[in-house]
C-alpha cells in the first residue's frame, strides 16, 4: 500500500474518478471498512494509493480511470528504451519515477543514442506516430568521423540502400565542418556535425545510413520529434508533461 507514497493519490479521489461513488460517498465507503487496498481493509481517509495498488470495494475490483498522459523525456545514453529489461539495465520508464500512470515509449532510441522521446499511454497516437505513412519527422544531430564530402550528403538526400530496402530521401544540413577540405589541414579525420531529418523509424536507421556510405557515427542525439524540440532546456534524464497545445499538435499531425 502507499501510505508512504508521496506521489500517490488519495483513495477517495481515486474511487470517485473511477466512477464508484461521489467523493463524499467514497469517504463513507472507506470509513465503513468496505474498501481494501492490496487485500488490507483501509479506513483512514488520508491513505494514498499508487498506480500499482489493487483496490476493491465490497470485494469487487476497481478499474482505475487513468486518463491519457503524455511526457517528453530527454533520454541519456546507456538507458534502454523499454518498459523493462531482463538484463536489469536502466530503462526510460525507470527514469520517470514520479509518474504514477504507466506510460510507454513511442518508438525507440538505441541504448547509445540520446535525445527526445515521447512516452504516453495513448495507444492510438503511439501507433500512428510510429507508422511511416503519417510521415512524422525526426531530426538527429549526428557526430561523424569526417571529412564528409558533398557526394555523401547527396547520397543521404537521395536515399541509401540498406538490407531492408532503400531509405526515403533525408534532409541533411551540415552544422560544422565543410566539404572543401579546410578541415583536412587541421586533422586527418575531423569530427563533423550534421543534422539529418527522416520520417521512417527503422532499427538503427541513421547509424546504418551512414555506415552504408562508409562513415562511422560517433555520437547521435535526437533533437526534434514532430513539432517537439527542446534545445538545452530539458536536462539529460529529465522529463516534463506535454502542454495541451503540444498534445493537440501531435495528434492533429496524425489525423486525430
Ligand atoms: N537512428 C539510429 O541509428 N538510432 C536511433 O536511436 C535512432 C535513429
Short mmCIF file of C-alpha atoms and ligand atoms in Angstrom, two decimals:
data_model
loop_
_atom_site.label_atom_id
_atom_site.label_comp_id
_atom_site.label_asym_id
_atom_site.label_seq_id
_atom_site.Cartn_x
_atom_site.Cartn_y
_atom_site.Cartn_z
CA UNK A 1 0.00 0.00 0.00
CA UNK A 2 1.03 3.53 -0.50
CA UNK A 3 0.71 5.31 2.85
CA UNK A 4 4.26 6.49 2.30
CA UNK A 5 3.74 7.00 -1.40
CA UNK A 6 4.27 10.76 -1.76
CA UNK A 7 3.30 10.74 -5.41
CA UNK A 8 0.11 8.69 -4.87
CA UNK A 9 -3.47 9.90 -4.95
CA UNK A 10 -5.95 9.94 -2.11
CA UNK A 11 -8.03 6.80 -2.07
CA UNK A 12 -11.40 8.62 -2.01
CA UNK A 13 -10.34 10.67 -5.07
CA UNK A 14 -9.33 7.55 -6.97
CA UNK A 15 -12.64 5.87 -6.13
CA UNK A 16 -14.57 8.94 -7.26
CA UNK A 17 -12.59 9.25 -10.50
CA UNK A 18 -13.22 5.58 -11.21
CA UNK A 19 -16.95 6.28 -11.00
CA UNK A 20 -17.50 4.09 -7.93
CA UNK A 21 -19.19 6.84 -5.93
CA UNK A 22 -19.16 10.56 -5.28
CA UNK A 23 -16.18 11.80 -3.27
CA UNK A 24 -18.36 12.08 -0.13
CA UNK A 25 -19.85 8.63 -0.60
CA UNK A 26 -16.38 7.17 -1.30
CA UNK A 27 -15.22 8.54 2.04
CA UNK A 28 -18.15 6.82 3.72
CA UNK A 29 -17.30 3.53 2.00
CA UNK A 30 -13.76 3.82 3.37
CA UNK A 31 -14.86 4.71 6.90
CA UNK A 32 -17.35 1.82 6.84
CA UNK A 33 -14.48 -0.61 6.14
CA UNK A 34 -15.77 -1.66 2.72
CA UNK A 35 -12.58 -0.76 0.82
CA UNK A 36 -9.42 -2.85 0.66
CA UNK A 37 -6.04 -1.95 -0.82
CA UNK A 38 -3.91 -4.95 -1.75
CA UNK A 39 -6.20 -7.13 0.36
CA UNK A 40 -5.99 -4.95 3.51
CA UNK A 41 -9.02 -3.07 4.76
CA UNK A 42 -8.35 0.67 4.82
CA UNK A 43 -10.39 3.01 6.99
CA UNK A 44 -8.07 6.04 7.13
CA UNK A 45 -9.21 8.80 4.79
CA UNK A 46 -5.74 10.20 4.17
CA UNK A 47 -4.48 6.96 2.63
CA UNK A 48 -2.71 7.43 -0.68
CA UNK A 49 -2.58 4.81 -3.40
CA UNK A 50 -0.20 4.39 -6.30
CA UNK A 51 -0.94 3.03 -9.74
CA UNK A 52 0.33 -0.40 -8.74
CA UNK A 53 -2.09 -0.79 -5.81
CA UNK A 54 -5.06 -3.18 -6.13
CA UNK A 55 -8.26 -1.59 -4.86
CA UNK A 56 -11.52 -3.43 -4.09
CA UNK A 57 -14.90 -2.25 -2.83
CA UNK A 58 -17.06 -4.95 -1.26
CA UNK A 59 -14.72 -7.49 -2.82
CA UNK A 60 -15.16 -6.05 -6.34
CA UNK A 61 -12.04 -4.88 -8.11
CA UNK A 62 -11.97 -1.18 -9.03
CA UNK A 63 -10.83 -0.26 -12.52
CA UNK A 64 -8.91 2.97 -12.24
CA UNK A 65 -9.65 5.80 -14.65
CA UNK A 66 -6.16 6.71 -15.74
CA UNK A 67 -6.88 9.21 -18.47
CA UNK A 68 -4.33 9.90 -21.16
CA UNK A 69 -0.89 11.12 -20.24
CA UNK A 70 1.92 12.48 -22.40
CA UNK A 71 5.53 13.19 -21.50
CA UNK A 72 8.71 14.28 -23.20
CA UNK A 73 11.93 12.75 -21.87
CA UNK A 74 15.49 13.73 -22.72
CA UNK A 75 16.93 10.23 -22.80
CA UNK A 76 20.57 9.89 -21.78
CA UNK A 77 22.85 7.30 -23.38
CA UNK A 78 23.16 3.93 -21.59
CA UNK A 79 19.43 3.74 -20.92
CA UNK A 80 17.24 1.21 -22.69
CA UNK A 81 14.03 2.29 -24.46
CA UNK A 82 11.72 -0.28 -22.98
CA UNK A 83 9.34 -0.69 -20.04
CA UNK A 84 11.50 -3.44 -18.52
CA UNK A 85 14.81 -5.15 -19.23
CA UNK A 86 15.59 -8.80 -18.46
CA UNK A 87 19.26 -7.84 -18.10
CA UNK A 88 18.39 -5.31 -15.40
CA UNK A 89 19.65 -2.27 -17.28
CA UNK A 90 18.14 1.14 -16.51
CA UNK A 91 15.05 1.78 -18.64
CA UNK A 92 13.36 5.00 -19.74
CA UNK A 93 10.40 4.05 -17.54
CA UNK A 94 12.76 3.78 -14.53
CA UNK A 95 13.71 7.40 -15.15
CA UNK A 96 10.08 8.54 -14.83
CA UNK A 97 9.89 7.77 -11.13
CA UNK A 98 7.28 10.34 -10.17
CA UNK A 99 4.84 9.39 -12.91
CA UNK A 100 2.05 7.35 -11.36
CA UNK A 101 0.49 6.07 -14.57
CA UNK A 102 2.10 3.50 -16.84
CA UNK A 103 3.35 5.24 -19.97
CA UNK A 104 5.16 3.63 -22.87
CA UNK A 105 7.83 4.94 -25.24
CA UNK A 106 6.76 5.99 -28.73
CA UNK A 107 9.24 4.13 -30.89
CA UNK A 108 12.75 3.68 -29.63
CA UNK A 109 16.12 5.29 -29.32
CA UNK A 110 19.14 2.99 -29.20
CA UNK A 111 20.94 2.33 -25.93
CA UNK A 112 23.77 4.55 -27.17
CA UNK A 113 21.55 7.32 -28.62
CA UNK A 114 20.36 10.27 -26.53
CA UNK A 115 17.61 12.81 -27.05
CA UNK A 116 13.92 13.41 -27.22
CA UNK A 117 11.50 10.58 -26.58
CA UNK A 118 7.73 10.83 -26.14
CA UNK A 119 6.10 8.50 -23.63
CA UNK A 120 2.34 8.09 -23.37
CA UNK A 121 -0.47 5.66 -22.62
CA UNK A 122 -2.36 6.88 -25.72
CA UNK A 123 -2.14 3.72 -27.81
CA UNK A 124 -3.74 5.10 -30.96
CA UNK A 125 -1.42 8.10 -31.04
CA UNK A 126 1.60 5.85 -30.47
CA UNK A 127 0.59 3.58 -33.32
CA UNK A 128 0.15 6.47 -35.74
CA UNK A 129 3.30 8.35 -34.73
CA UNK A 130 5.34 5.23 -35.41
CA UNK A 131 3.74 4.48 -38.75
CA UNK A 132 5.83 5.82 -41.65
CA UNK A 133 2.69 6.61 -43.67
CA UNK A 134 1.99 9.58 -41.37
CA UNK A 135 5.44 10.98 -42.18
CA UNK A 136 6.24 12.38 -38.73
CA UNK A 137 9.71 13.93 -38.99
CA UNK A 138 12.51 13.25 -36.57
CA UNK A 139 15.73 15.25 -36.63
CA UNK A 140 19.02 13.81 -35.40
CA UNK A 141 22.26 15.58 -34.67
CA UNK A 142 24.98 13.30 -35.94
CA UNK A 143 28.66 13.45 -35.00
CA UNK A 144 30.53 11.59 -37.68
CA UNK A 145 34.14 10.86 -38.43
CA UNK A 146 34.80 13.04 -41.48
CA UNK A 147 35.63 14.54 -43.79
CA UNK A 148 32.13 14.21 -45.23
CA UNK A 149 32.04 15.26 -48.86
CA UNK A 150 29.19 16.71 -50.91
CA UNK A 151 28.62 13.32 -52.55
CA UNK A 152 27.94 11.67 -49.22
CA UNK A 153 25.36 14.32 -48.35
CA UNK A 154 23.78 13.87 -51.74
CA UNK A 155 23.53 10.09 -51.24
CA UNK A 156 21.69 10.59 -47.95
CA UNK A 157 19.36 13.08 -49.65
CA UNK A 158 18.62 10.61 -52.44
CA UNK A 159 18.13 7.63 -50.09
CA UNK A 160 20.63 4.86 -49.46
CA UNK A 161 20.25 1.15 -49.94
CA UNK A 162 20.08 -0.80 -46.65
CA UNK A 163 19.47 -4.53 -46.23
CA UNK A 164 15.78 -3.78 -45.52
CA UNK A 165 15.40 -1.58 -48.62
CA UNK A 166 16.20 1.92 -49.81
CA UNK A 167 15.62 4.72 -47.31
CA UNK A 168 13.29 7.59 -48.14
CA UNK A 169 15.09 10.83 -49.03
CA UNK A 170 16.51 12.53 -45.93
CA UNK A 171 17.00 16.22 -45.27
CA UNK A 172 20.64 16.87 -44.42
CA UNK A 173 22.22 20.05 -43.08
CA UNK A 174 25.89 20.49 -42.28
CA UNK A 175 26.31 22.12 -38.86
CA UNK A 176 30.09 22.12 -38.64
CA UNK A 177 32.89 21.10 -40.92
CA UNK A 178 32.87 21.70 -44.66
CA UNK A 179 33.44 19.85 -47.83
CA UNK A 180 36.24 21.97 -49.31
CA UNK A 181 38.96 20.24 -47.39
CA UNK A 182 39.79 23.03 -44.91
CA UNK A 183 39.27 20.61 -42.03
CA UNK A 184 41.86 18.35 -43.53
CA UNK A 185 44.54 20.89 -42.73
CA UNK A 186 43.68 20.61 -39.03
CA UNK A 187 43.14 16.91 -38.60
CA UNK A 188 43.22 13.81 -40.72
CA UNK A 189 39.76 12.57 -39.68
CA UNK A 190 37.87 15.61 -38.36
CA UNK A 191 34.69 15.14 -36.41
CA UNK A 192 31.83 16.74 -38.30
CA UNK A 193 28.33 17.55 -37.13
CA UNK A 194 25.33 17.11 -39.38
CA UNK A 195 21.58 17.32 -38.83
CA UNK A 196 19.58 14.63 -40.55
CA UNK A 197 15.79 14.56 -40.76
CA UNK A 198 13.95 11.34 -41.59
CA UNK A 199 10.36 10.23 -41.29
CA UNK A 200 10.88 6.49 -41.20
CA UNK A 201 11.73 4.72 -37.96
CA UNK A 202 13.74 1.66 -38.89
CA UNK A 203 16.02 -0.02 -36.42
CA UNK A 204 19.31 1.94 -36.02
CA UNK A 205 18.40 3.71 -39.22
CA UNK A 206 20.67 6.75 -39.01
CA UNK A 207 23.72 4.74 -37.98
CA UNK A 208 23.07 2.26 -40.78
CA UNK A 209 22.58 5.03 -43.35
CA UNK A 210 25.99 6.45 -42.53
CA UNK A 211 27.61 3.00 -42.40
CA UNK A 212 26.19 2.27 -45.85
CA UNK A 213 28.06 5.26 -47.31
CA UNK A 214 31.25 4.47 -45.42
CA UNK A 215 31.07 6.66 -42.30
CA UNK A 216 31.06 5.88 -38.59
CA UNK A 217 28.63 7.70 -36.33
CA UNK A 218 30.45 8.65 -33.16
CA UNK A 219 27.52 10.22 -31.33
CA UNK A 220 23.81 10.50 -32.08
CA UNK A 221 21.16 12.69 -30.49
CA UNK A 222 17.52 13.22 -31.45
CA UNK A 223 16.79 16.94 -31.29
CA UNK A 224 13.28 17.03 -32.81
CA UNK A 225 10.27 14.77 -32.79
CA UNK A 226 7.44 16.16 -34.95
CA UNK A 227 6.96 19.69 -33.68
CA UNK A 228 8.69 18.98 -30.35
CA UNK A 229 12.13 20.46 -29.83
CA UNK A 230 13.99 21.12 -26.61
CA UNK A 231 17.33 22.75 -27.16
CA UNK A 232 19.24 22.99 -23.88
CA UNK A 233 16.18 23.34 -21.66
CA UNK A 234 15.42 19.73 -20.70
CA UNK A 235 18.47 18.33 -18.93
CA UNK A 236 19.67 14.86 -19.79
CA UNK A 237 17.47 12.38 -17.90
CA UNK A 238 14.78 14.99 -17.20
CA UNK A 239 11.19 14.86 -18.44
CA UNK A 240 8.13 17.06 -18.48
CA UNK A 241 4.45 16.69 -19.35
CA UNK A 242 3.48 17.89 -22.80
CA UNK A 243 1.32 21.01 -22.88
CA UNK A 244 -2.25 20.83 -24.18
CA UNK A 245 -1.10 22.65 -27.31
CA UNK A 246 1.74 20.19 -27.90
CA UNK A 247 -0.63 17.24 -27.48
CA UNK A 248 -3.13 18.79 -29.90
CA UNK A 249 -0.35 19.46 -32.42
CA UNK A 250 0.96 15.90 -32.24
CA UNK A 251 -2.50 14.37 -32.50
CA UNK A 252 -3.59 16.57 -35.40
CA UNK A 253 -0.39 15.71 -37.31
CA UNK A 254 -1.57 12.11 -37.45
CA UNK A 255 -5.24 12.81 -38.10
CA UNK A 256 -6.56 12.52 -34.51
N1 LIG B 1 18.70 6.02 -35.79
C1 LIG B 1 19.63 5.33 -35.11
O1 LIG B 1 20.58 4.84 -35.70
N2 LIG B 1 19.49 5.18 -33.79
C2 LIG B 1 18.45 5.71 -33.09
O2 LIG B 1 18.38 5.55 -31.88
C3 LIG B 1 17.50 6.44 -33.81
C4 LIG B 1 17.64 6.58 -35.15
#
